[in-house]
Amino acid sequence: MFKRILIAEDQETQNISLQTTLADLSIKKPEYVYYCDDALTWIKNSIRAEQPYDLLVTDLSFVEDHNKQRIAGGVELIQAAKKVQPSLKILVFSVENKSAVIDMLFKELHIDGYVRKARHDAQYLKLALTAIYNDKKYLSPDLKLARKENNSHDFTELDIAIISQLVDGTPQKNIPYYLQENNIKPSGLSSIEKRLNLMKEVLGFSKNEQLIAYCKDMGII
Amino acid sequence: MFKRILIAEDQETQNISLQTTLADLSIKKPEYVYYCDDALTWIKNSIRAEQPYDLLVTDLSFVEDHNKQRIAGGVELIQAAKKVQPSLKILVFSVENKSAVIDMLFKELHIDGYVRKARHDAQYLKLALTAIYNDKKYLSPDLKLARKENNSHDFTELDIAIISQLVDGTPQKNIPYYLQENNIKPSGLSSIEKRLNLMKEVLGFSKNEQLIAYCKDMGII
DNA sequence: AACCAATCTACGGTTTCCCGTAAGGATCCA
DNA sequence: TGGATCCTTACGGGAAACCGTAGATTGGTT
């Protein structure tokens, strides 16, 4: 089983229970930090000491406080960690259940496992640890359901730019200027209209307000 | 200190750490359940056995699973619990930090304390327990900040009806019909426009899309 | 180089929304 | 009762968004 594990989790109570859960798997003394910046520092130090970690267990959302951080959240932490130690295995442990986010984690950041903070998370954590130790990917079962039911449109960079501008209060007719300045390709007003129509049609909406609400719910913006 | 505590929390790991935290306060054996329905049953049984609980510690959001529940979430559980045992003290322990929600909990449901799941939640839990035991209210400090920065408009029933209709895709010009059918008083189209303008002006917005996004963020809808 | 296909853009008519003004109703007080 | 104030509603001009069509541009192929 893993010998050196680092836990990045800001909730004190979660941190406590992660340790007891790992103790059940006879993992000796996992190390833990409450801030993302500390996590990266410890990873770097472990490399320097030639005792690199085997596994990083991290949350996604970290609450801000007086202690200003360079690395704000789990996603950025994973990117930074992979850069300094590509071999590091990563298990994400979070309440997040938006399929868009989780797909991105596996496909782009190449994480090794995802356990949702939910009913039987302690059990699933143990399963995840053994799976990952055997070079397998793991996804907690409560999420598999949530991902299937999703027949949604997949949002392009353009889509997200348009929606973000709307949420920022830019009038639709001014969005072309913004897109040109940021070198986002189709920038004509008609293209924006067409794109909005497509999104609304696929999702069965008739008004922008519905689309905004949907994107908020799905964590797209 | 409290003698009989009931914990309602669906996350296995949180449940574990709550128990260890309470153990630090030399609270003997807190009882715990993973479902809201079970919580209410246990409360009723404890009354029947003439050994009522002193305190209920509960989360707000419970994940749905195959085990269908009559009581869906923490808010409903608190209402039901207060009905069968008005004297029961209640401490909410949740990640939620929307001021609208928390204000409602204190003002309408008369909870005794609120601790946000965040950096030092274990410490704050202990502070909350002693405060509540001494008949004081408790609010974890990370929340006091979040509530102050809020110079927001307070949304009336009308406001929420209008916004909900927009999110449902009703064209603005058709909303008067909906309001009349539901006996919501000012129902003229001009009143709706005026109300939307007021909300947007107070919050510094120019477009409906911004307002929708804001309401989603604040948990108003 | 020329052609085709696909996409992007520009344009005009229609609908909806926005916003200011004014008329209609209700409430309160002298 | 009369009048003053506030709130609601109705109306109309102008702006923005919606929608279909036609022209322009791009990228790839022969």
Coordinates of N, CA, C and O in Angstrom, one line a residue, chain A residues 9-14 16-18 20-21 34-36 62-67 69 93 95 116-125 142 166-172 206-210 212-214 216-217 221, chain B residues 9-14 16-18 20-21 34-36 62-67 69 93 95 116-125 142 166-172 206-210 212-214 216-217 221:
Chain A
E9 N -6.7 19.5 2.5 CA -8.1 19.6 2.8 C -8.3 20.7 3.9 O -7.6 20.7 4.9
D10 N -9.1 21.7 3.6 CA -9.1 22.8 4.5 C -10.1 22.6 5.7 O -9.9 23.2 6.7
Q11 N -11.1 21.8 5.5 CA -12.0 21.5 6.6 C -11.3 20.7 7.7 O -10.9 19.6 7.4
E12 N -11.2 21.3 8.9 CA -10.6 20.6 10.0 C -11.2 19.2 10.2 O -10.5 18.2 10.4
T13 N -12.5 19.2 10.3 CA -13.2 17.9 10.6 C -13.0 16.9 9.5 O -12.7 15.7 9.8
Q14 N -13.0 17.3 8.2 CA -12.7 16.3 7.1 C -11.3 15.8 7.2 O -11.1 14.6 7.0
I16 N -9.5 15.4 9.9 CA -9.5 14.5 11.0 C -10.0 13.1 10.5 O -9.3 12.1 10.7
S17 N -11.1 13.1 9.8 CA -11.7 11.8 9.5 C -10.9 11.1 8.3 O -10.9 9.9 8.3
L18 N -10.3 11.9 7.5 CA -9.5 11.3 6.4 C -8.4 10.5 7.1 O -8.0 9.4 6.7
T20 N -8.3 9.2 10.1 CA -8.7 7.9 10.7 C -9.1 6.9 9.7 O -8.8 5.7 9.8
T21 N -9.6 7.4 8.5 CA -10.0 6.4 7.5 C -8.7 5.8 6.9 O -8.7 4.5 6.7
Y34 N -3.5 22.4 5.3 CA -4.8 23.1 5.2 C -4.9 24.1 4.1 O -5.9 24.7 3.9
Y35 N -3.8 24.3 3.5 CA -3.7 25.3 2.4 C -3.0 24.7 1.1 O -2.1 23.9 1.3
C36 N -3.5 25.2 0.0 CA -2.9 24.7 -1.3 C -1.4 25.1 -1.4 O -0.6 24.2 -1.9
F62 N -11.4 25.5 -1.7 CA -10.8 25.9 -0.4 C -11.4 27.3 -0.1 O -11.4 28.2 -0.9
V63 N -11.8 27.4 1.1 CA -12.4 28.7 1.6 C -11.3 29.7 1.7 O -10.2 29.4 2.2
E64 N -11.5 30.9 1.2 CA -10.5 32.0 1.4 C -10.6 32.5 2.8 O -11.6 32.5 3.5
D65 N -9.4 32.9 3.3 CA -9.4 33.6 4.6 C -8.3 34.6 4.6 O -7.8 35.0 3.6
H66 N -7.9 35.1 5.8 CA -6.9 36.2 5.8 C -5.6 35.7 5.2 O -4.8 36.6 4.8
N67 N -5.3 34.4 5.2 CA -4.1 33.9 4.8 C -4.1 33.8 3.2 O -4.5 32.8 2.7
Q69 N -3.5 33.2 -0.5 CA -2.8 32.0 -1.2 C -2.5 32.4 -2.7 O -3.3 33.0 -3.3
F93 N -11.2 14.5 -3.7 CA -12.3 14.2 -2.7 C -13.0 15.5 -2.4 O -12.6 16.4 -1.8
V95 N -17.2 17.6 -2.7 CA -18.7 17.5 -2.9 C -19.1 17.8 -4.3 O -20.3 17.5 -4.6
R116 N -16.8 11.3 -4.3 CA -17.7 12.4 -3.9 C -17.9 12.4 -2.4 O -18.1 11.3 -1.8
K117 N -17.9 13.5 -1.7 CA -18.2 13.6 -0.3 C -19.7 13.3 -0.2 O -20.5 14.2 -0.5
A118 N -20.1 12.2 0.2 CA -21.5 11.8 0.3 C -21.7 10.6 1.2 O -20.8 10.4 2.0
R119 N -22.8 9.9 1.1 CA -23.2 9.0 2.1 C -22.1 8.0 2.6 O -21.7 8.0 3.7
H120 N -21.6 7.2 1.6 CA -20.6 6.2 2.0 C -19.2 6.5 1.6 O -18.4 5.7 1.2
D121 N -18.8 7.8 1.8 CA -17.6 8.2 1.3 C -16.4 7.5 1.9 O -15.4 7.3 1.2
A122 N -16.5 7.2 3.2 CA -15.3 6.5 3.8 C -15.0 5.2 3.2 O -13.9 4.9 2.8
Q123 N -16.1 4.4 2.9 CA -15.9 3.2 2.2 C -15.3 3.4 0.8 O -14.3 2.7 0.5
Y124 N -15.9 4.3 0.1 CA -15.4 4.5 -1.3 C -13.9 5.0 -1.3 O -13.2 4.7 -2.2
L125 N -13.6 5.8 -0.3 CA -12.2 6.2 -0.2 C -11.3 5.0 -0.1 O -10.2 4.9 -0.8
D142 N -21.8 6.9 -6.8 CA -22.9 7.9 -6.8 C -22.8 8.9 -7.9 O -23.7 9.5 -8.3
L166 N -22.7 38.0 -21.1 CA -24.1 38.4 -20.8 C -24.2 38.5 -19.3 O -24.8 39.5 -18.8
V167 N -23.6 37.6 -18.5 CA -23.6 37.7 -17.1 C -22.9 38.9 -16.6 O -23.3 39.5 -15.5
D168 N -22.0 39.4 -17.3 CA -21.3 40.6 -16.9 C -22.0 41.9 -17.3 O -21.6 43.0 -17.0
G169 N -23.1 41.7 -18.0 CA -24.0 42.8 -18.3 C -23.7 43.5 -19.7 O -24.3 44.5 -20.0
T170 N -22.9 42.8 -20.5 CA -22.6 43.4 -21.8 C -23.8 43.2 -22.7 O -24.4 42.1 -22.8
P171 N -24.3 44.2 -23.4 CA -25.4 44.1 -24.3 C -25.0 43.1 -25.4 O -23.8 43.2 -25.9
Q172 N -25.9 42.3 -25.9 CA -25.6 41.3 -26.9 C -24.9 42.0 -28.1 O -24.0 41.4 -28.6
S206 N -36.2 28.9 -24.3 CA -36.6 29.9 -25.2 C -36.0 31.3 -24.9 O -36.0 32.2 -25.7
K207 N -35.5 31.4 -23.7 CA -35.0 32.7 -23.3 C -33.6 32.6 -22.6 O -33.3 31.6 -22.0
N208 N -32.9 33.7 -22.8 CA -31.5 33.7 -22.2 C -31.5 33.5 -20.7 O -30.6 32.8 -20.2
E209 N -32.5 34.0 -20.0 CA -32.6 33.8 -18.6 C -32.5 32.4 -18.2 O -31.8 32.0 -17.2
Q210 N -33.2 31.5 -18.9 CA -33.2 30.1 -18.6 C -31.8 29.5 -18.8 O -31.3 28.7 -18.0
I212 N -28.9 31.1 -18.6 CA -28.0 31.5 -17.5 C -28.2 30.6 -16.3 O -27.3 30.2 -15.6
A213 N -29.5 30.4 -15.9 CA -29.8 29.7 -14.7 C -29.2 28.2 -14.9 O -28.6 27.7 -13.9
Y214 N -29.4 27.7 -16.0 CA -28.9 26.3 -16.3 C -27.4 26.3 -16.1 O -26.8 25.4 -15.5
K216 N -25.5 28.2 -14.4 CA -25.1 28.3 -13.0 C -25.3 27.0 -12.3 O -24.5 26.6 -11.5
D217 N -26.4 26.3 -12.6 CA -26.7 25.0 -11.9 C -25.6 24.0 -12.3 O -25.2 23.2 -11.4
I221 N -20.4 28.2 -15.5 CA -19.9 29.5 -15.2 C -19.9 29.8 -13.7 O -20.6 29.1 -13.0
Chain B
E9 N -26.3 13.6 9.8 CA -25.2 14.0 8.8 C -25.0 12.8 7.9 O -24.8 11.7 8.3
D10 N -25.1 13.0 6.6 CA -25.1 11.9 5.6 C -23.7 11.5 5.2 O -23.4 10.4 4.9
Q11 N -22.7 12.4 5.3 CA -21.4 12.1 4.9 C -20.8 11.2 6.0 O -20.6 11.7 7.1
E12 N -20.3 10.1 5.6 CA -19.7 9.1 6.6 C -18.5 9.8 7.2 O -18.4 9.7 8.5
T13 N -17.7 10.4 6.5 CA -16.5 10.9 7.0 C -16.8 12.1 8.0 O -16.2 12.2 9.1
Q14 N -17.7 12.9 7.6 CA -18.1 14.0 8.6 C -18.6 13.4 9.9 O -18.4 13.9 10.9
I16 N -18.0 10.6 11.2 CA -16.9 10.1 12.0 C -16.2 11.2 12.8 O -16.0 11.2 14.0
S17 N -15.9 12.3 12.1 CA -15.1 13.4 12.8 C -16.0 14.1 13.8 O -15.4 14.6 14.8
L18 N -17.2 14.2 13.5 CA -18.1 14.9 14.5 C -18.0 14.1 15.8 O -18.0 14.7 16.9
T20 N -15.6 12.2 16.9 CA -14.3 12.4 17.7 C -14.2 13.8 18.3 O -13.7 13.9 19.4
T21 N -14.8 14.8 17.6 CA -14.8 16.1 18.1 C -15.6 16.2 19.4 O -15.2 16.8 20.4
Y34 N -27.9 8.7 9.4 CA -27.5 9.2 8.1 C -28.6 9.7 7.2 O -28.4 10.2 6.1
Y35 N -29.8 9.6 7.8 CA -31.0 10.0 7.0 C -31.9 10.9 7.9 O -32.0 10.7 9.1
C36 N -32.6 11.9 7.2 CA -33.4 12.8 8.0 C -34.6 12.0 8.6 O -35.0 12.3 9.8
F62 N -28.8 17.0 2.2 CA -28.6 15.5 2.2 C -28.7 15.0 0.8 O -29.6 15.3 0.1
V63 N -27.7 14.2 0.4 CA -27.7 13.7 -0.9 C -28.8 12.6 -1.1 O -29.0 11.8 -0.2
E64 N -29.5 12.6 -2.2 CA -30.6 11.6 -2.4 C -29.9 10.3 -2.9 O -28.9 10.3 -3.5
D65 N -30.5 9.2 -2.5 CA -30.1 7.9 -3.0 C -31.3 7.0 -3.1 O -32.4 7.5 -3.1
H66 N -31.0 5.7 -3.3 CA -32.1 4.8 -3.5 C -33.1 4.8 -2.4 O -34.3 4.5 -2.5
N67 N -32.7 5.2 -1.2 CA -33.5 5.2 0.0 C -34.3 6.5 0.1 O -33.9 7.5 0.6
Q69 N -36.7 9.4 1.0 CA -37.0 10.0 2.3 C -38.2 10.9 2.2 O -38.5 11.5 1.2
F93 N -24.7 22.5 11.0 CA -23.3 22.4 10.6 C -23.3 22.1 9.1 O -23.7 21.0 8.7
V95 N -21.9 23.5 4.9 CA -21.1 24.4 4.0 C -21.8 25.6 3.5 O -21.1 26.6 3.1
R116 N -20.1 26.9 10.1 CA -19.8 26.6 8.7 C -18.7 25.5 8.6 O -17.7 25.6 9.3
K117 N -18.9 24.6 7.7 CA -17.9 23.6 7.4 C -16.7 24.3 6.7 O -16.8 24.6 5.5
A118 N -15.7 24.6 7.4 CA -14.6 25.4 6.8 C -13.3 25.2 7.6 O -13.2 24.2 8.4
R119 N -12.4 26.1 7.5 CA -11.0 25.8 8.0 C -11.0 25.3 9.4 O -10.5 24.2 9.7
H120 N -11.5 26.0 10.4 CA -11.4 25.7 11.8 C -12.7 25.2 12.4 O -13.0 25.5 13.5
D121 N -13.4 24.4 11.6 CA -14.7 24.0 12.0 C -14.7 23.2 13.3 O -15.7 23.3 14.1
A122 N -13.7 22.4 13.5 CA -13.7 21.6 14.7 C -13.7 22.4 16.0 O -14.4 22.2 16.9
Q123 N -12.8 23.4 15.9 CA -12.7 24.4 17.1 C -14.0 25.1 17.3 O -14.5 25.2 18.4
Y124 N -14.6 25.6 16.2 CA -15.8 26.3 16.3 C -17.0 25.5 16.8 O -17.9 25.9 17.5
L125 N -16.9 24.2 16.4 CA -18.0 23.3 16.9 C -17.9 23.3 18.4 O -19.0 23.3 19.1
D142 N -16.3 33.0 10.5 CA -16.1 33.1 9.0 C -17.4 33.6 8.4 O -17.4 34.2 7.3
L166 N -39.1 34.2 -15.1 CA -38.1 34.5 -16.2 C -37.3 33.2 -16.3 O -37.0 32.8 -17.5
V167 N -36.9 32.6 -15.2 CA -36.0 31.4 -15.3 C -36.8 30.3 -15.9 O -36.2 29.4 -16.5
D168 N -38.1 30.3 -15.8 CA -38.9 29.2 -16.4 C -39.2 29.5 -17.9 O -39.8 28.7 -18.5
G169 N -38.8 30.7 -18.3 CA -38.9 30.9 -19.8 C -40.1 31.7 -20.2 O -40.4 31.9 -21.3
T170 N -40.9 32.2 -19.2 CA -42.0 33.0 -19.5 C -41.6 34.4 -20.1 O -40.8 35.0 -19.5
P171 N -42.1 34.8 -21.2 CA -41.8 36.1 -21.7 C -42.3 37.1 -20.7 O -43.4 37.0 -20.1
Q172 N -41.6 38.2 -20.6 CA -41.9 39.2 -19.6 C -43.3 39.7 -19.8 O -44.1 39.9 -18.8
S206 N -27.4 46.0 -15.3 CA -28.2 46.7 -16.4 C -29.0 45.6 -17.1 O -29.9 46.0 -17.9
K207 N -28.7 44.4 -16.9 CA -29.4 43.4 -17.7 C -30.0 42.2 -16.9 O -29.4 41.9 -15.8
N208 N -31.1 41.6 -17.3 CA -31.7 40.6 -16.6 C -30.7 39.4 -16.3 O -30.8 38.8 -15.3
E209 N -29.9 39.1 -17.3 CA -29.0 38.0 -17.2 C -28.1 38.2 -15.9 O -27.9 37.2 -15.2
Q210 N -27.7 39.4 -15.6 CA -26.9 39.6 -14.4 C -27.7 39.3 -13.2 O -27.2 38.7 -12.2
I212 N -30.2 37.3 -12.8 CA -30.5 35.8 -12.7 C -29.2 35.2 -12.0 O -29.3 34.4 -11.1
A213 N -28.1 35.5 -12.6 CA -26.8 34.9 -12.1 C -26.6 35.3 -10.6 O -26.3 34.4 -9.8
Y214 N -26.9 36.5 -10.2 CA -26.8 36.9 -8.9 C -27.7 36.1 -7.9 O -27.3 35.6 -6.9
K216 N -28.9 33.2 -8.4 CA -28.4 31.9 -8.3 C -27.3 31.8 -7.3 O -27.2 30.9 -6.4
D217 N -26.4 32.8 -7.4 CA -25.3 32.8 -6.5 C -25.7 32.9 -5.0 O -25.1 32.3 -4.1
I221 N -33.0 31.8 -5.6 CA -33.8 30.8 -6.4 C -33.0 29.5 -6.6 O -31.8 29.5 -6.4

